[in-house]
CSV table of C-alpha atoms and ligand atoms in Angstrom, one decimal:
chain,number,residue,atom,x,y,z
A,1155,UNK,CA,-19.9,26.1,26.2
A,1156,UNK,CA,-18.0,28.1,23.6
A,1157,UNK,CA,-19.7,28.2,20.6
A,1158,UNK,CA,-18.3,29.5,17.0
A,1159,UNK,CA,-20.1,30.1,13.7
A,1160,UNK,CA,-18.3,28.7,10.6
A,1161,UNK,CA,-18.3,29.4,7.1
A,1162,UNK,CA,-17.4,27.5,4.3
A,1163,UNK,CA,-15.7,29.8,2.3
A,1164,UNK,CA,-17.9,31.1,-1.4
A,1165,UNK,CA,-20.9,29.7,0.7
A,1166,UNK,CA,-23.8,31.7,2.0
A,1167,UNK,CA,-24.5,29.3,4.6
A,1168,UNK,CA,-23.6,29.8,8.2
A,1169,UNK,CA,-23.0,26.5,10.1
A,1170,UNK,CA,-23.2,26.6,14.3
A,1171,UNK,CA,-20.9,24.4,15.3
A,1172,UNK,CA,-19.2,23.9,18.9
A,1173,UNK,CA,-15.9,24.0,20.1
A,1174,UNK,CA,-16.0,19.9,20.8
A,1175,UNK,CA,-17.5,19.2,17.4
A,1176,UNK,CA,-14.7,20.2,15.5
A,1177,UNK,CA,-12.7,17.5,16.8
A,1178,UNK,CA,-15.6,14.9,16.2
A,1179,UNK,CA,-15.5,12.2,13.1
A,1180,UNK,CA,-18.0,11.5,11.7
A,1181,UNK,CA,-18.2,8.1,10.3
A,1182,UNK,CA,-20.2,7.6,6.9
A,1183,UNK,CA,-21.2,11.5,6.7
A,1184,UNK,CA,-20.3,14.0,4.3
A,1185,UNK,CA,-16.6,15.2,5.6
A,1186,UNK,CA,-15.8,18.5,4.1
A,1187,UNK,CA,-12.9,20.1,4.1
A,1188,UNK,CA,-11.2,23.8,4.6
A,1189,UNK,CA,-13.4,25.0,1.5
A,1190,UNK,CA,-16.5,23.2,2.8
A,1191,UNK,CA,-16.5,20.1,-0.1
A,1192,UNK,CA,-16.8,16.8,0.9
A,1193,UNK,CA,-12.9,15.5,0.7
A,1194,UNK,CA,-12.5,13.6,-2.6
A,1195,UNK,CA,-10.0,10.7,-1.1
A,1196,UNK,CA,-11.7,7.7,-2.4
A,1197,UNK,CA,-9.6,4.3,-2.0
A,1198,UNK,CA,-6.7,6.4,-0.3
A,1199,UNK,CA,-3.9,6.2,2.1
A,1200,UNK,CA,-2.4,8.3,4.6
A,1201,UNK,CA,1.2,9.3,5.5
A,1202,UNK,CA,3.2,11.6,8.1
A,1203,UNK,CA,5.4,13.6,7.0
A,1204,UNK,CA,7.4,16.2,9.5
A,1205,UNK,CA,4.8,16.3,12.0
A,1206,UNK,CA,1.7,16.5,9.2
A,1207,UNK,CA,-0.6,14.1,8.0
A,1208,UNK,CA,-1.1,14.2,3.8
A,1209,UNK,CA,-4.4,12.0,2.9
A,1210,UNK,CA,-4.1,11.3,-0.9
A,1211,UNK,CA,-7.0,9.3,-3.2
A,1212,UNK,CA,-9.0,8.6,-5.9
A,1213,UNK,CA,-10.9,12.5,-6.8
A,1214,UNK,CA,-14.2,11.7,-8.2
A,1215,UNK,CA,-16.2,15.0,-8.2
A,1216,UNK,CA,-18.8,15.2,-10.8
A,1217,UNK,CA,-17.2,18.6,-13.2
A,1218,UNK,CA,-14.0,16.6,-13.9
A,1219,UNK,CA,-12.7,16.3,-17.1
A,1220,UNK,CA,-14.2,12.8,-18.2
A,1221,UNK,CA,-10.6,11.6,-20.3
A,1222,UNK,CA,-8.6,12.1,-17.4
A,1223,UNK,CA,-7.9,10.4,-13.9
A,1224,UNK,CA,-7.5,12.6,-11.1
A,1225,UNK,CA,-5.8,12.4,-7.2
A,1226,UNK,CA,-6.1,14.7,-4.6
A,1227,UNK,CA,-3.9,15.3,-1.7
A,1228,UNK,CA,-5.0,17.1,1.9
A,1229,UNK,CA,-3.3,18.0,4.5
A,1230,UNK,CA,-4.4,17.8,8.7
A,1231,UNK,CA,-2.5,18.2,11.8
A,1232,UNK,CA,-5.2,16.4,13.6
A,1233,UNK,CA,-6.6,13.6,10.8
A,1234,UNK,CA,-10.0,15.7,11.4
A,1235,UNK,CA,-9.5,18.8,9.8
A,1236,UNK,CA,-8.5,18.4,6.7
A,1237,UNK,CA,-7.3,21.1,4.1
A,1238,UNK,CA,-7.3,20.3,0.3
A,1239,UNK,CA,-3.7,21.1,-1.1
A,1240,UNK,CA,-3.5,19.9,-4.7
A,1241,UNK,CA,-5.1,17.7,-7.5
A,1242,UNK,CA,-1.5,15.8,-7.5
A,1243,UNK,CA,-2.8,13.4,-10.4
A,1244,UNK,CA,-4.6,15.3,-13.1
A,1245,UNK,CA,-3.6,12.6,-15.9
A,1246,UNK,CA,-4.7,11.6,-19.5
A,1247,UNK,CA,-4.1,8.2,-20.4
A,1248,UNK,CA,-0.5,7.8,-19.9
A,1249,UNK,CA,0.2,4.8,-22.4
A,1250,UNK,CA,-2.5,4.3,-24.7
A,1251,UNK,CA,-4.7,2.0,-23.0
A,1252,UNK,CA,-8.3,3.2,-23.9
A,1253,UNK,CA,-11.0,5.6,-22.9
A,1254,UNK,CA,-12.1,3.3,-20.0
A,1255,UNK,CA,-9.0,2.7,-18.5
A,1256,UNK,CA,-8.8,2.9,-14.5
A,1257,UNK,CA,-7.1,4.7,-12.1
A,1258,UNK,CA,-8.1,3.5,-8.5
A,1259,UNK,CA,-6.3,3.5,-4.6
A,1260,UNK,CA,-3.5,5.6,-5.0
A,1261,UNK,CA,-0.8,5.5,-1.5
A,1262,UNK,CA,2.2,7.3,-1.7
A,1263,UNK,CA,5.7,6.6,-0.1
A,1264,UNK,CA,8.3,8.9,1.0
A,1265,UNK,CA,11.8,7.8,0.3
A,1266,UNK,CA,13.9,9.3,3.0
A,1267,UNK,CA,17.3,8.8,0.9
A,1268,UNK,CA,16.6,10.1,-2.4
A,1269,UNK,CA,13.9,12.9,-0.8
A,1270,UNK,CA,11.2,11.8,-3.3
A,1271,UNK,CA,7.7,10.7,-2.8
A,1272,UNK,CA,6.6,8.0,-5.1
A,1273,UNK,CA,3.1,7.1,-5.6
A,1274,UNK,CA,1.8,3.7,-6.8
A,1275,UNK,CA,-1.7,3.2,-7.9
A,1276,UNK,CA,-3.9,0.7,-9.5
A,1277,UNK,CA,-3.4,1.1,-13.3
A,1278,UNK,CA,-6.2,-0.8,-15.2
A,1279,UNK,CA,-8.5,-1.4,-18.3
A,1280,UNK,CA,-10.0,-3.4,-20.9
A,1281,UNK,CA,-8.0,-5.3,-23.3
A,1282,UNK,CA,-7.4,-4.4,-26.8
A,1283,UNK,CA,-10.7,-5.0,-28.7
A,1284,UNK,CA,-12.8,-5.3,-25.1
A,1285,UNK,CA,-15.4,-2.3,-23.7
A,1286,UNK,CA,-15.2,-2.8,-20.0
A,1287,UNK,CA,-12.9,-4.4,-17.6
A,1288,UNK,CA,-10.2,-4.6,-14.9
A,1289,UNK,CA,-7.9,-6.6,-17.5
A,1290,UNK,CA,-4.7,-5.2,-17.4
A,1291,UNK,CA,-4.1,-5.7,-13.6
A,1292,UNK,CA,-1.0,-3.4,-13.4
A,1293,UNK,CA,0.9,-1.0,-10.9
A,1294,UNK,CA,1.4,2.6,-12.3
A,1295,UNK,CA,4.2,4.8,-10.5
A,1296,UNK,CA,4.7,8.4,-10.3
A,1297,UNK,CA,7.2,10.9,-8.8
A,1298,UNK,CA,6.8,14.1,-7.0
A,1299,UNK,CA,9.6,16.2,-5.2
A,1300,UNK,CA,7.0,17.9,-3.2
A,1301,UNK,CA,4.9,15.5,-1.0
A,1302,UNK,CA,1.6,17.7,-2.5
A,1303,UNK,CA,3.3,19.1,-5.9
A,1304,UNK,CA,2.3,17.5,-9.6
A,1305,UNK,CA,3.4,14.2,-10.0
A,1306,UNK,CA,5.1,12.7,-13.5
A,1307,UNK,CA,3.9,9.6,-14.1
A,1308,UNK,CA,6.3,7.1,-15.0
A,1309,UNK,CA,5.2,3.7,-16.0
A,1310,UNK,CA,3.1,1.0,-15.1
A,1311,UNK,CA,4.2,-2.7,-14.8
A,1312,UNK,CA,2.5,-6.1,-13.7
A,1313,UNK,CA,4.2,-7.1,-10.0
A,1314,UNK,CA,7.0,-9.5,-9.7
A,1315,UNK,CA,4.8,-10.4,-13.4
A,1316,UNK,CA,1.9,-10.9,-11.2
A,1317,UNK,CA,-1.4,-9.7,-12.1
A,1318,UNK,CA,-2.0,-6.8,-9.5
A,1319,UNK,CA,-5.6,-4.9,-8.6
A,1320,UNK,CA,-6.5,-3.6,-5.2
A,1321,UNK,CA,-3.2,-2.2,-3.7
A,1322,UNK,CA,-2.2,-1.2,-0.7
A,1323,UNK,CA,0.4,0.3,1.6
A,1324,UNK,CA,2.5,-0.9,4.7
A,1325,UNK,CA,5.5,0.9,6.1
A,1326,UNK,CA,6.9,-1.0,9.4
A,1327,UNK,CA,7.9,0.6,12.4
A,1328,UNK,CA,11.5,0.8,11.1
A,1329,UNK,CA,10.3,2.6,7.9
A,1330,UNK,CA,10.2,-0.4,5.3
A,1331,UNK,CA,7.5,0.0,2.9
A,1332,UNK,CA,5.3,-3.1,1.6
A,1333,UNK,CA,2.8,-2.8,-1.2
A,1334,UNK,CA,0.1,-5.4,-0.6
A,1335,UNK,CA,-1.5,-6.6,-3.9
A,1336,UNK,CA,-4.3,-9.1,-5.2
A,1337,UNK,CA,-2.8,-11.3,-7.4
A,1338,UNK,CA,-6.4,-12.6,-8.9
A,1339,UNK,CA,-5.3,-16.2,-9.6
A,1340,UNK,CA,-3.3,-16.7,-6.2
A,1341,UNK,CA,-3.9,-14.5,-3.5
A,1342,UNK,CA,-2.8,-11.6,-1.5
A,1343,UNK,CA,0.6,-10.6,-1.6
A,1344,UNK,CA,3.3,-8.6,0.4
A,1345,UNK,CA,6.4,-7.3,-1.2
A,1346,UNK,CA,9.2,-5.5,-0.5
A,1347,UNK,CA,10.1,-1.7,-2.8
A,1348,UNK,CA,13.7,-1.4,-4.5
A,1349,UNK,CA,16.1,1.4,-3.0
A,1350,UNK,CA,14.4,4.3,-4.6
A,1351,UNK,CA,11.0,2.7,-4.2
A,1352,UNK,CA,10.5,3.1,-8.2
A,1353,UNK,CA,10.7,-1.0,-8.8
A,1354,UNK,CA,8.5,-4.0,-6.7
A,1355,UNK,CA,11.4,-5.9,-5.6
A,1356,UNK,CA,10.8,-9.1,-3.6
A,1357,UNK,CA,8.1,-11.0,-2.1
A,1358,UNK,CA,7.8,-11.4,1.4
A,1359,UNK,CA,4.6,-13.8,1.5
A,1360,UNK,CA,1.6,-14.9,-0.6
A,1361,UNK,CA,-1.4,-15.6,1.3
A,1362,UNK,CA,-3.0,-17.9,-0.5
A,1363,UNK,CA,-6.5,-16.0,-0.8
A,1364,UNK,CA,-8.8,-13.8,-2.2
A,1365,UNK,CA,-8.4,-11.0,-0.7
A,1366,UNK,CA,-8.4,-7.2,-1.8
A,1367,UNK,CA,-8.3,-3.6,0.0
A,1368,UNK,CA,-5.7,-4.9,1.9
A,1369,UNK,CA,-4.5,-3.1,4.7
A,1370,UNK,CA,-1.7,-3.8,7.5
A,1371,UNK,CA,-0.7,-3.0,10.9
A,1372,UNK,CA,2.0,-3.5,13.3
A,1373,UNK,CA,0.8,-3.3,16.6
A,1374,UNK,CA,2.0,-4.5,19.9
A,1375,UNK,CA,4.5,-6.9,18.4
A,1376,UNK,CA,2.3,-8.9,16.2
A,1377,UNK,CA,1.1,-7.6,12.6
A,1378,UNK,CA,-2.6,-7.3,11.6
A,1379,UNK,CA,-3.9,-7.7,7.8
A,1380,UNK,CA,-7.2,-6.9,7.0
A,1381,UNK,CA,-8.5,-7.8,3.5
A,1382,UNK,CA,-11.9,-7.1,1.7
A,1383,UNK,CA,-13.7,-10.4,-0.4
A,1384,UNK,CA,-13.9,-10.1,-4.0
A,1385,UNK,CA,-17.2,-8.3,-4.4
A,1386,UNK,CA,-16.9,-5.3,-6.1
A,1387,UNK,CA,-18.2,-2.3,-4.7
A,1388,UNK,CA,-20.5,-3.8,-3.3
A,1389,UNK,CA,-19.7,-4.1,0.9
A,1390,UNK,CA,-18.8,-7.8,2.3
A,1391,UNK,CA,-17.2,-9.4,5.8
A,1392,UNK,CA,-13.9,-7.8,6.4
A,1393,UNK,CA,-11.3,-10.1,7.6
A,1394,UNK,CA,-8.5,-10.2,9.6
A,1395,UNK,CA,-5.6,-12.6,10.7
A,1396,UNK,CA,-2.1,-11.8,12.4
A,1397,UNK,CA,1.0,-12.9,12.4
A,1398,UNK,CA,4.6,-12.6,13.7
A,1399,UNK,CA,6.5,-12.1,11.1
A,1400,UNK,CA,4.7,-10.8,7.4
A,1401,UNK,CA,6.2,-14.1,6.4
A,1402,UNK,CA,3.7,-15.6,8.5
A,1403,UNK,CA,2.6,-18.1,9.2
A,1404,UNK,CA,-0.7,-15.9,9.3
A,1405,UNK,CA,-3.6,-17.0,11.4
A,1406,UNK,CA,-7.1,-18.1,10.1
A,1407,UNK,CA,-9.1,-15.2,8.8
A,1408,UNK,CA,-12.0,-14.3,11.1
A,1409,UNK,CA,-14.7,-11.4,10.7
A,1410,UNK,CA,-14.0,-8.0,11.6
A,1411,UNK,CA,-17.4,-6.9,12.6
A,1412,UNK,CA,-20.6,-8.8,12.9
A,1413,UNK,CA,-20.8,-10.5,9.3
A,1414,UNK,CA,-24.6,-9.4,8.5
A,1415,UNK,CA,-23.3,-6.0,8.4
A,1416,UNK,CA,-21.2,-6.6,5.7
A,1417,UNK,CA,-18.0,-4.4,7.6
A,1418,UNK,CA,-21.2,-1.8,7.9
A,1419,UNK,CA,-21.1,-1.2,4.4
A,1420,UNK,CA,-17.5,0.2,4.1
A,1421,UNK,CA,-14.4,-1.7,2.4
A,1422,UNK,CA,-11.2,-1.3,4.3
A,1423,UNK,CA,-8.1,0.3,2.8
A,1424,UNK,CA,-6.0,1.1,5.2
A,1425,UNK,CA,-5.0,0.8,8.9
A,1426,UNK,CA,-3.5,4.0,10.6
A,1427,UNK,CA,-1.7,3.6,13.5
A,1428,UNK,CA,-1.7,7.1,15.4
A,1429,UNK,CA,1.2,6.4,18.2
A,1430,UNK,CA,0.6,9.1,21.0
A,1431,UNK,CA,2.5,10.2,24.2
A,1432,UNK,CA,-0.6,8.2,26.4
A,1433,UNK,CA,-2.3,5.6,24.1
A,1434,UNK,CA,-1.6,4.4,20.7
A,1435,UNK,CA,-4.9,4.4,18.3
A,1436,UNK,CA,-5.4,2.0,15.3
A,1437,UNK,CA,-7.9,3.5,12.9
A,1438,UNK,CA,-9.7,1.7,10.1
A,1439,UNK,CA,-10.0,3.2,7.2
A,1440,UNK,CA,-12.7,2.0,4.8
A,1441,UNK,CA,-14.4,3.6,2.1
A,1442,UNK,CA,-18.6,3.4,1.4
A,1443,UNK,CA,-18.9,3.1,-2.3
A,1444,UNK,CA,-21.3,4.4,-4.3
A,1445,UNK,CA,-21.2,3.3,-7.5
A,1446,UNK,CA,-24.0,5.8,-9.3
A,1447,UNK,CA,-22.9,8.9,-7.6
A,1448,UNK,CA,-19.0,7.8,-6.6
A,1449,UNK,CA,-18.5,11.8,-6.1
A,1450,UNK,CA,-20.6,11.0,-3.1
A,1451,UNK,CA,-18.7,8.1,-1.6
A,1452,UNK,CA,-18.2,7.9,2.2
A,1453,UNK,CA,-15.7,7.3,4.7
A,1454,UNK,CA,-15.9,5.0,7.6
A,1455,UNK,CA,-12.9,5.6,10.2
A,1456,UNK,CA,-13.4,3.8,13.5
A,1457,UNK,CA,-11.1,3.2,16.3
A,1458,UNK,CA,-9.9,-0.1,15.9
A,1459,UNK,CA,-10.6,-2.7,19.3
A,1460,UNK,CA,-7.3,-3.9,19.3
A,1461,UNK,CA,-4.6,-6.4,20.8
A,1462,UNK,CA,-3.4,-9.7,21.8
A,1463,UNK,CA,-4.3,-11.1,18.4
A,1464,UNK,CA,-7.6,-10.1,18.2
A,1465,UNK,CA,-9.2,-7.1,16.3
A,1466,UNK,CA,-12.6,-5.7,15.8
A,1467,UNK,CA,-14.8,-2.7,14.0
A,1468,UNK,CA,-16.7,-1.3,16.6
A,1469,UNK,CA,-20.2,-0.2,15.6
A,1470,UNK,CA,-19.4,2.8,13.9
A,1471,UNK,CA,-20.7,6.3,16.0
A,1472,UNK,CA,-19.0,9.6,16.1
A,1473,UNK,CA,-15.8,9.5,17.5
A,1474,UNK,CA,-12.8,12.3,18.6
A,1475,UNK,CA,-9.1,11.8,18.2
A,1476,UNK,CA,-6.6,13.5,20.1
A,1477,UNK,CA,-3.9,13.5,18.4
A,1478,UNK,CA,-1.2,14.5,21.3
A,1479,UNK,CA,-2.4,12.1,23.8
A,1480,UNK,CA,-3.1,9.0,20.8
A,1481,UNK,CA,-6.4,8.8,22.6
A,1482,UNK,CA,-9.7,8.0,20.9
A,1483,UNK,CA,-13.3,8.2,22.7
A,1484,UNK,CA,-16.3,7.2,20.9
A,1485,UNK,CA,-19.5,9.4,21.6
A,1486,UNK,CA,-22.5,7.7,23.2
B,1396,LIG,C1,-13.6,-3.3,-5.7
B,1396,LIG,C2,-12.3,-2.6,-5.5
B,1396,LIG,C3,-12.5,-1.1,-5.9
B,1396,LIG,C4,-12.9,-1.1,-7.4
B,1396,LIG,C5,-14.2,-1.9,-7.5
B,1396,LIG,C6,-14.7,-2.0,-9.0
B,1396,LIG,O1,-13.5,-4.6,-5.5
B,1396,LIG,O2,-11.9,-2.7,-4.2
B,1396,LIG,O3,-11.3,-0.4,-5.7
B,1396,LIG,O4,-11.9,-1.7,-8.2
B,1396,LIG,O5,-14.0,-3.2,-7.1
B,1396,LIG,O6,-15.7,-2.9,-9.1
């Protein structure tokens, strides 16, 4: 077997790895990038842009500047290999809302017509006169030109005048883009962007529970939504429930993985759907918090067991992707 020796560039340290190992992922493992640092992508979302993937999320490393709220962007031909392109978000608070306010699962959009990638992202904080908290409950938007350039931040706004936490990100086979937010008082909701995606525009459906990390996908003719329980970081029973329209009706929820293993201690945030020219793969994305050291946080991407209404996280183990053929194989 071919074998190469890598080096993280600035490092001293000479890794062996082989050939087949590059294209392995590792699920819950450090996952360093082109300069050998575990990607910072916490809470994030993926899109495809001309052929490339661009992996954006919440930066946490430990030397950051403590006032300010950071995103990083990376870029990978094969969702394996990942190269760090920019700290996109490098912001201090925006609009006056305190030293402990919250920046948390950025997703960006790319709006074909106007040519502009738009990011949304959790914007919270305390209330006036509070320490501590997730009070605010808005949506904060910022633009970029450049899918990995600086973004300007905008504004921030409550949904629809909903209260809004976890987001997340759908776009639809035919490019329409949802953002999915908990609404604490009602439930999980699907809505619909304005024309130049800068404006939450109409709701689609309210599922009437609490759910957060939600993620969607559209497979086979029937949509899939997965959503976390309200449990902070720490990990709980993923669920899932499909429907055949986002309207719905949507199906019971059911568990995504064996419920003692609490979605084996990750949280979901997103669903990618990698549509090759044999197979098409559905990934989970979910993140493994870690609250005390959150510049440590792990990934857990598993091939999805999917179809005919029924979805589950298989046991997560090493795993490669090829990316031409859509074809995943986990690793005994
Ligand atoms: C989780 C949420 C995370 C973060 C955390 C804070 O429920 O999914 O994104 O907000 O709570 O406790």
């Amino acid at each position: 077997m071919l074998l190469l020796w890598s080096a993280a560039p600035g490092s001293a340290q000479t890794n062996r790895v082989t050939v087949a190992d590059r294209n392995v992922i590792h699920p819950g493992e450090i996952w360093k990038d082109n300069r050998g640092e575990h990607v910072q992508a916490h809470g994030g979302g993926i899109i495809r842009v001309r052929g490339t993937y661009y992996w954006f999320g919440e930066e946490r490393s430990q030397d950051l500047d403590r006032s300010r709220r950071y995103v990083s962007c990376y870029s990978s031909q094969d969702l394996v290999r990942w190269t760090f392109r920019n700290q996109v978000i490098k912001l201090a608070d925006p609009e006056g809302f305190g030293p402990r306010w919250i920046l948390e699962r950025p997703k960006v959009f790319h709006n074909a017509k106007t040519g502009r990638f738009v990011m949304y992202m959790h914007i919270d904080g305390p209330l006036p006169g509070q320490t501590g908290g997730y009070n605010l409950a808005r949506v904060g938007v910022a633009v970029s030109s450049k899918v990995d350039g600086d973004y300007r931040y905008l504004k921030s706004f409550r949904p629809l005048d909903h209260e809004s936490r976890d987001i997340g990100q759908f776009i639809d086979d035919d490019g329409t883009p949802y953002l999915i937010f908990e609404d604490r008082p009602f439930g999980f909701r699907i809505a619909t962007l304005s024309g130049d995606y800068l404006n939450v525009e109409k709701e689609v459906c309210l599922i009437p529970l609490h759910l957060e990390g939600g993620a969607i996908v559209h497979y086979n003719g029937l949509y899939y939504a997965i959503g976390s329980a309200l449990t902070g970081w720490r990990p709980n029973p993923n669920k899932y429930a499909t429907a055949k329209s986002l309207e719905g009706p949507w199906s019971e929820f059911q568990d995504i993985a064996p419920p003692e293993t609490n979605t084996y201690g990750s949280q979901s945030t997103m669903m990618l759907k990698v549509t090759g020219k044999k197979a098409t793969t559905v990934i989970f994305m979910g993140d493994i918090w870690k609250p005390q050291t959150q510049w440590d946080s792990r990934y857990l991407w598993m091939p999805l067991e999917i179809g005919d209404g029924k979805l589950r996280l298989p046991e997560p183990k090493p795993w490669t992707l090829d990316i031409k053929s859509g074809r995943a194989a986990i690793l005994k």
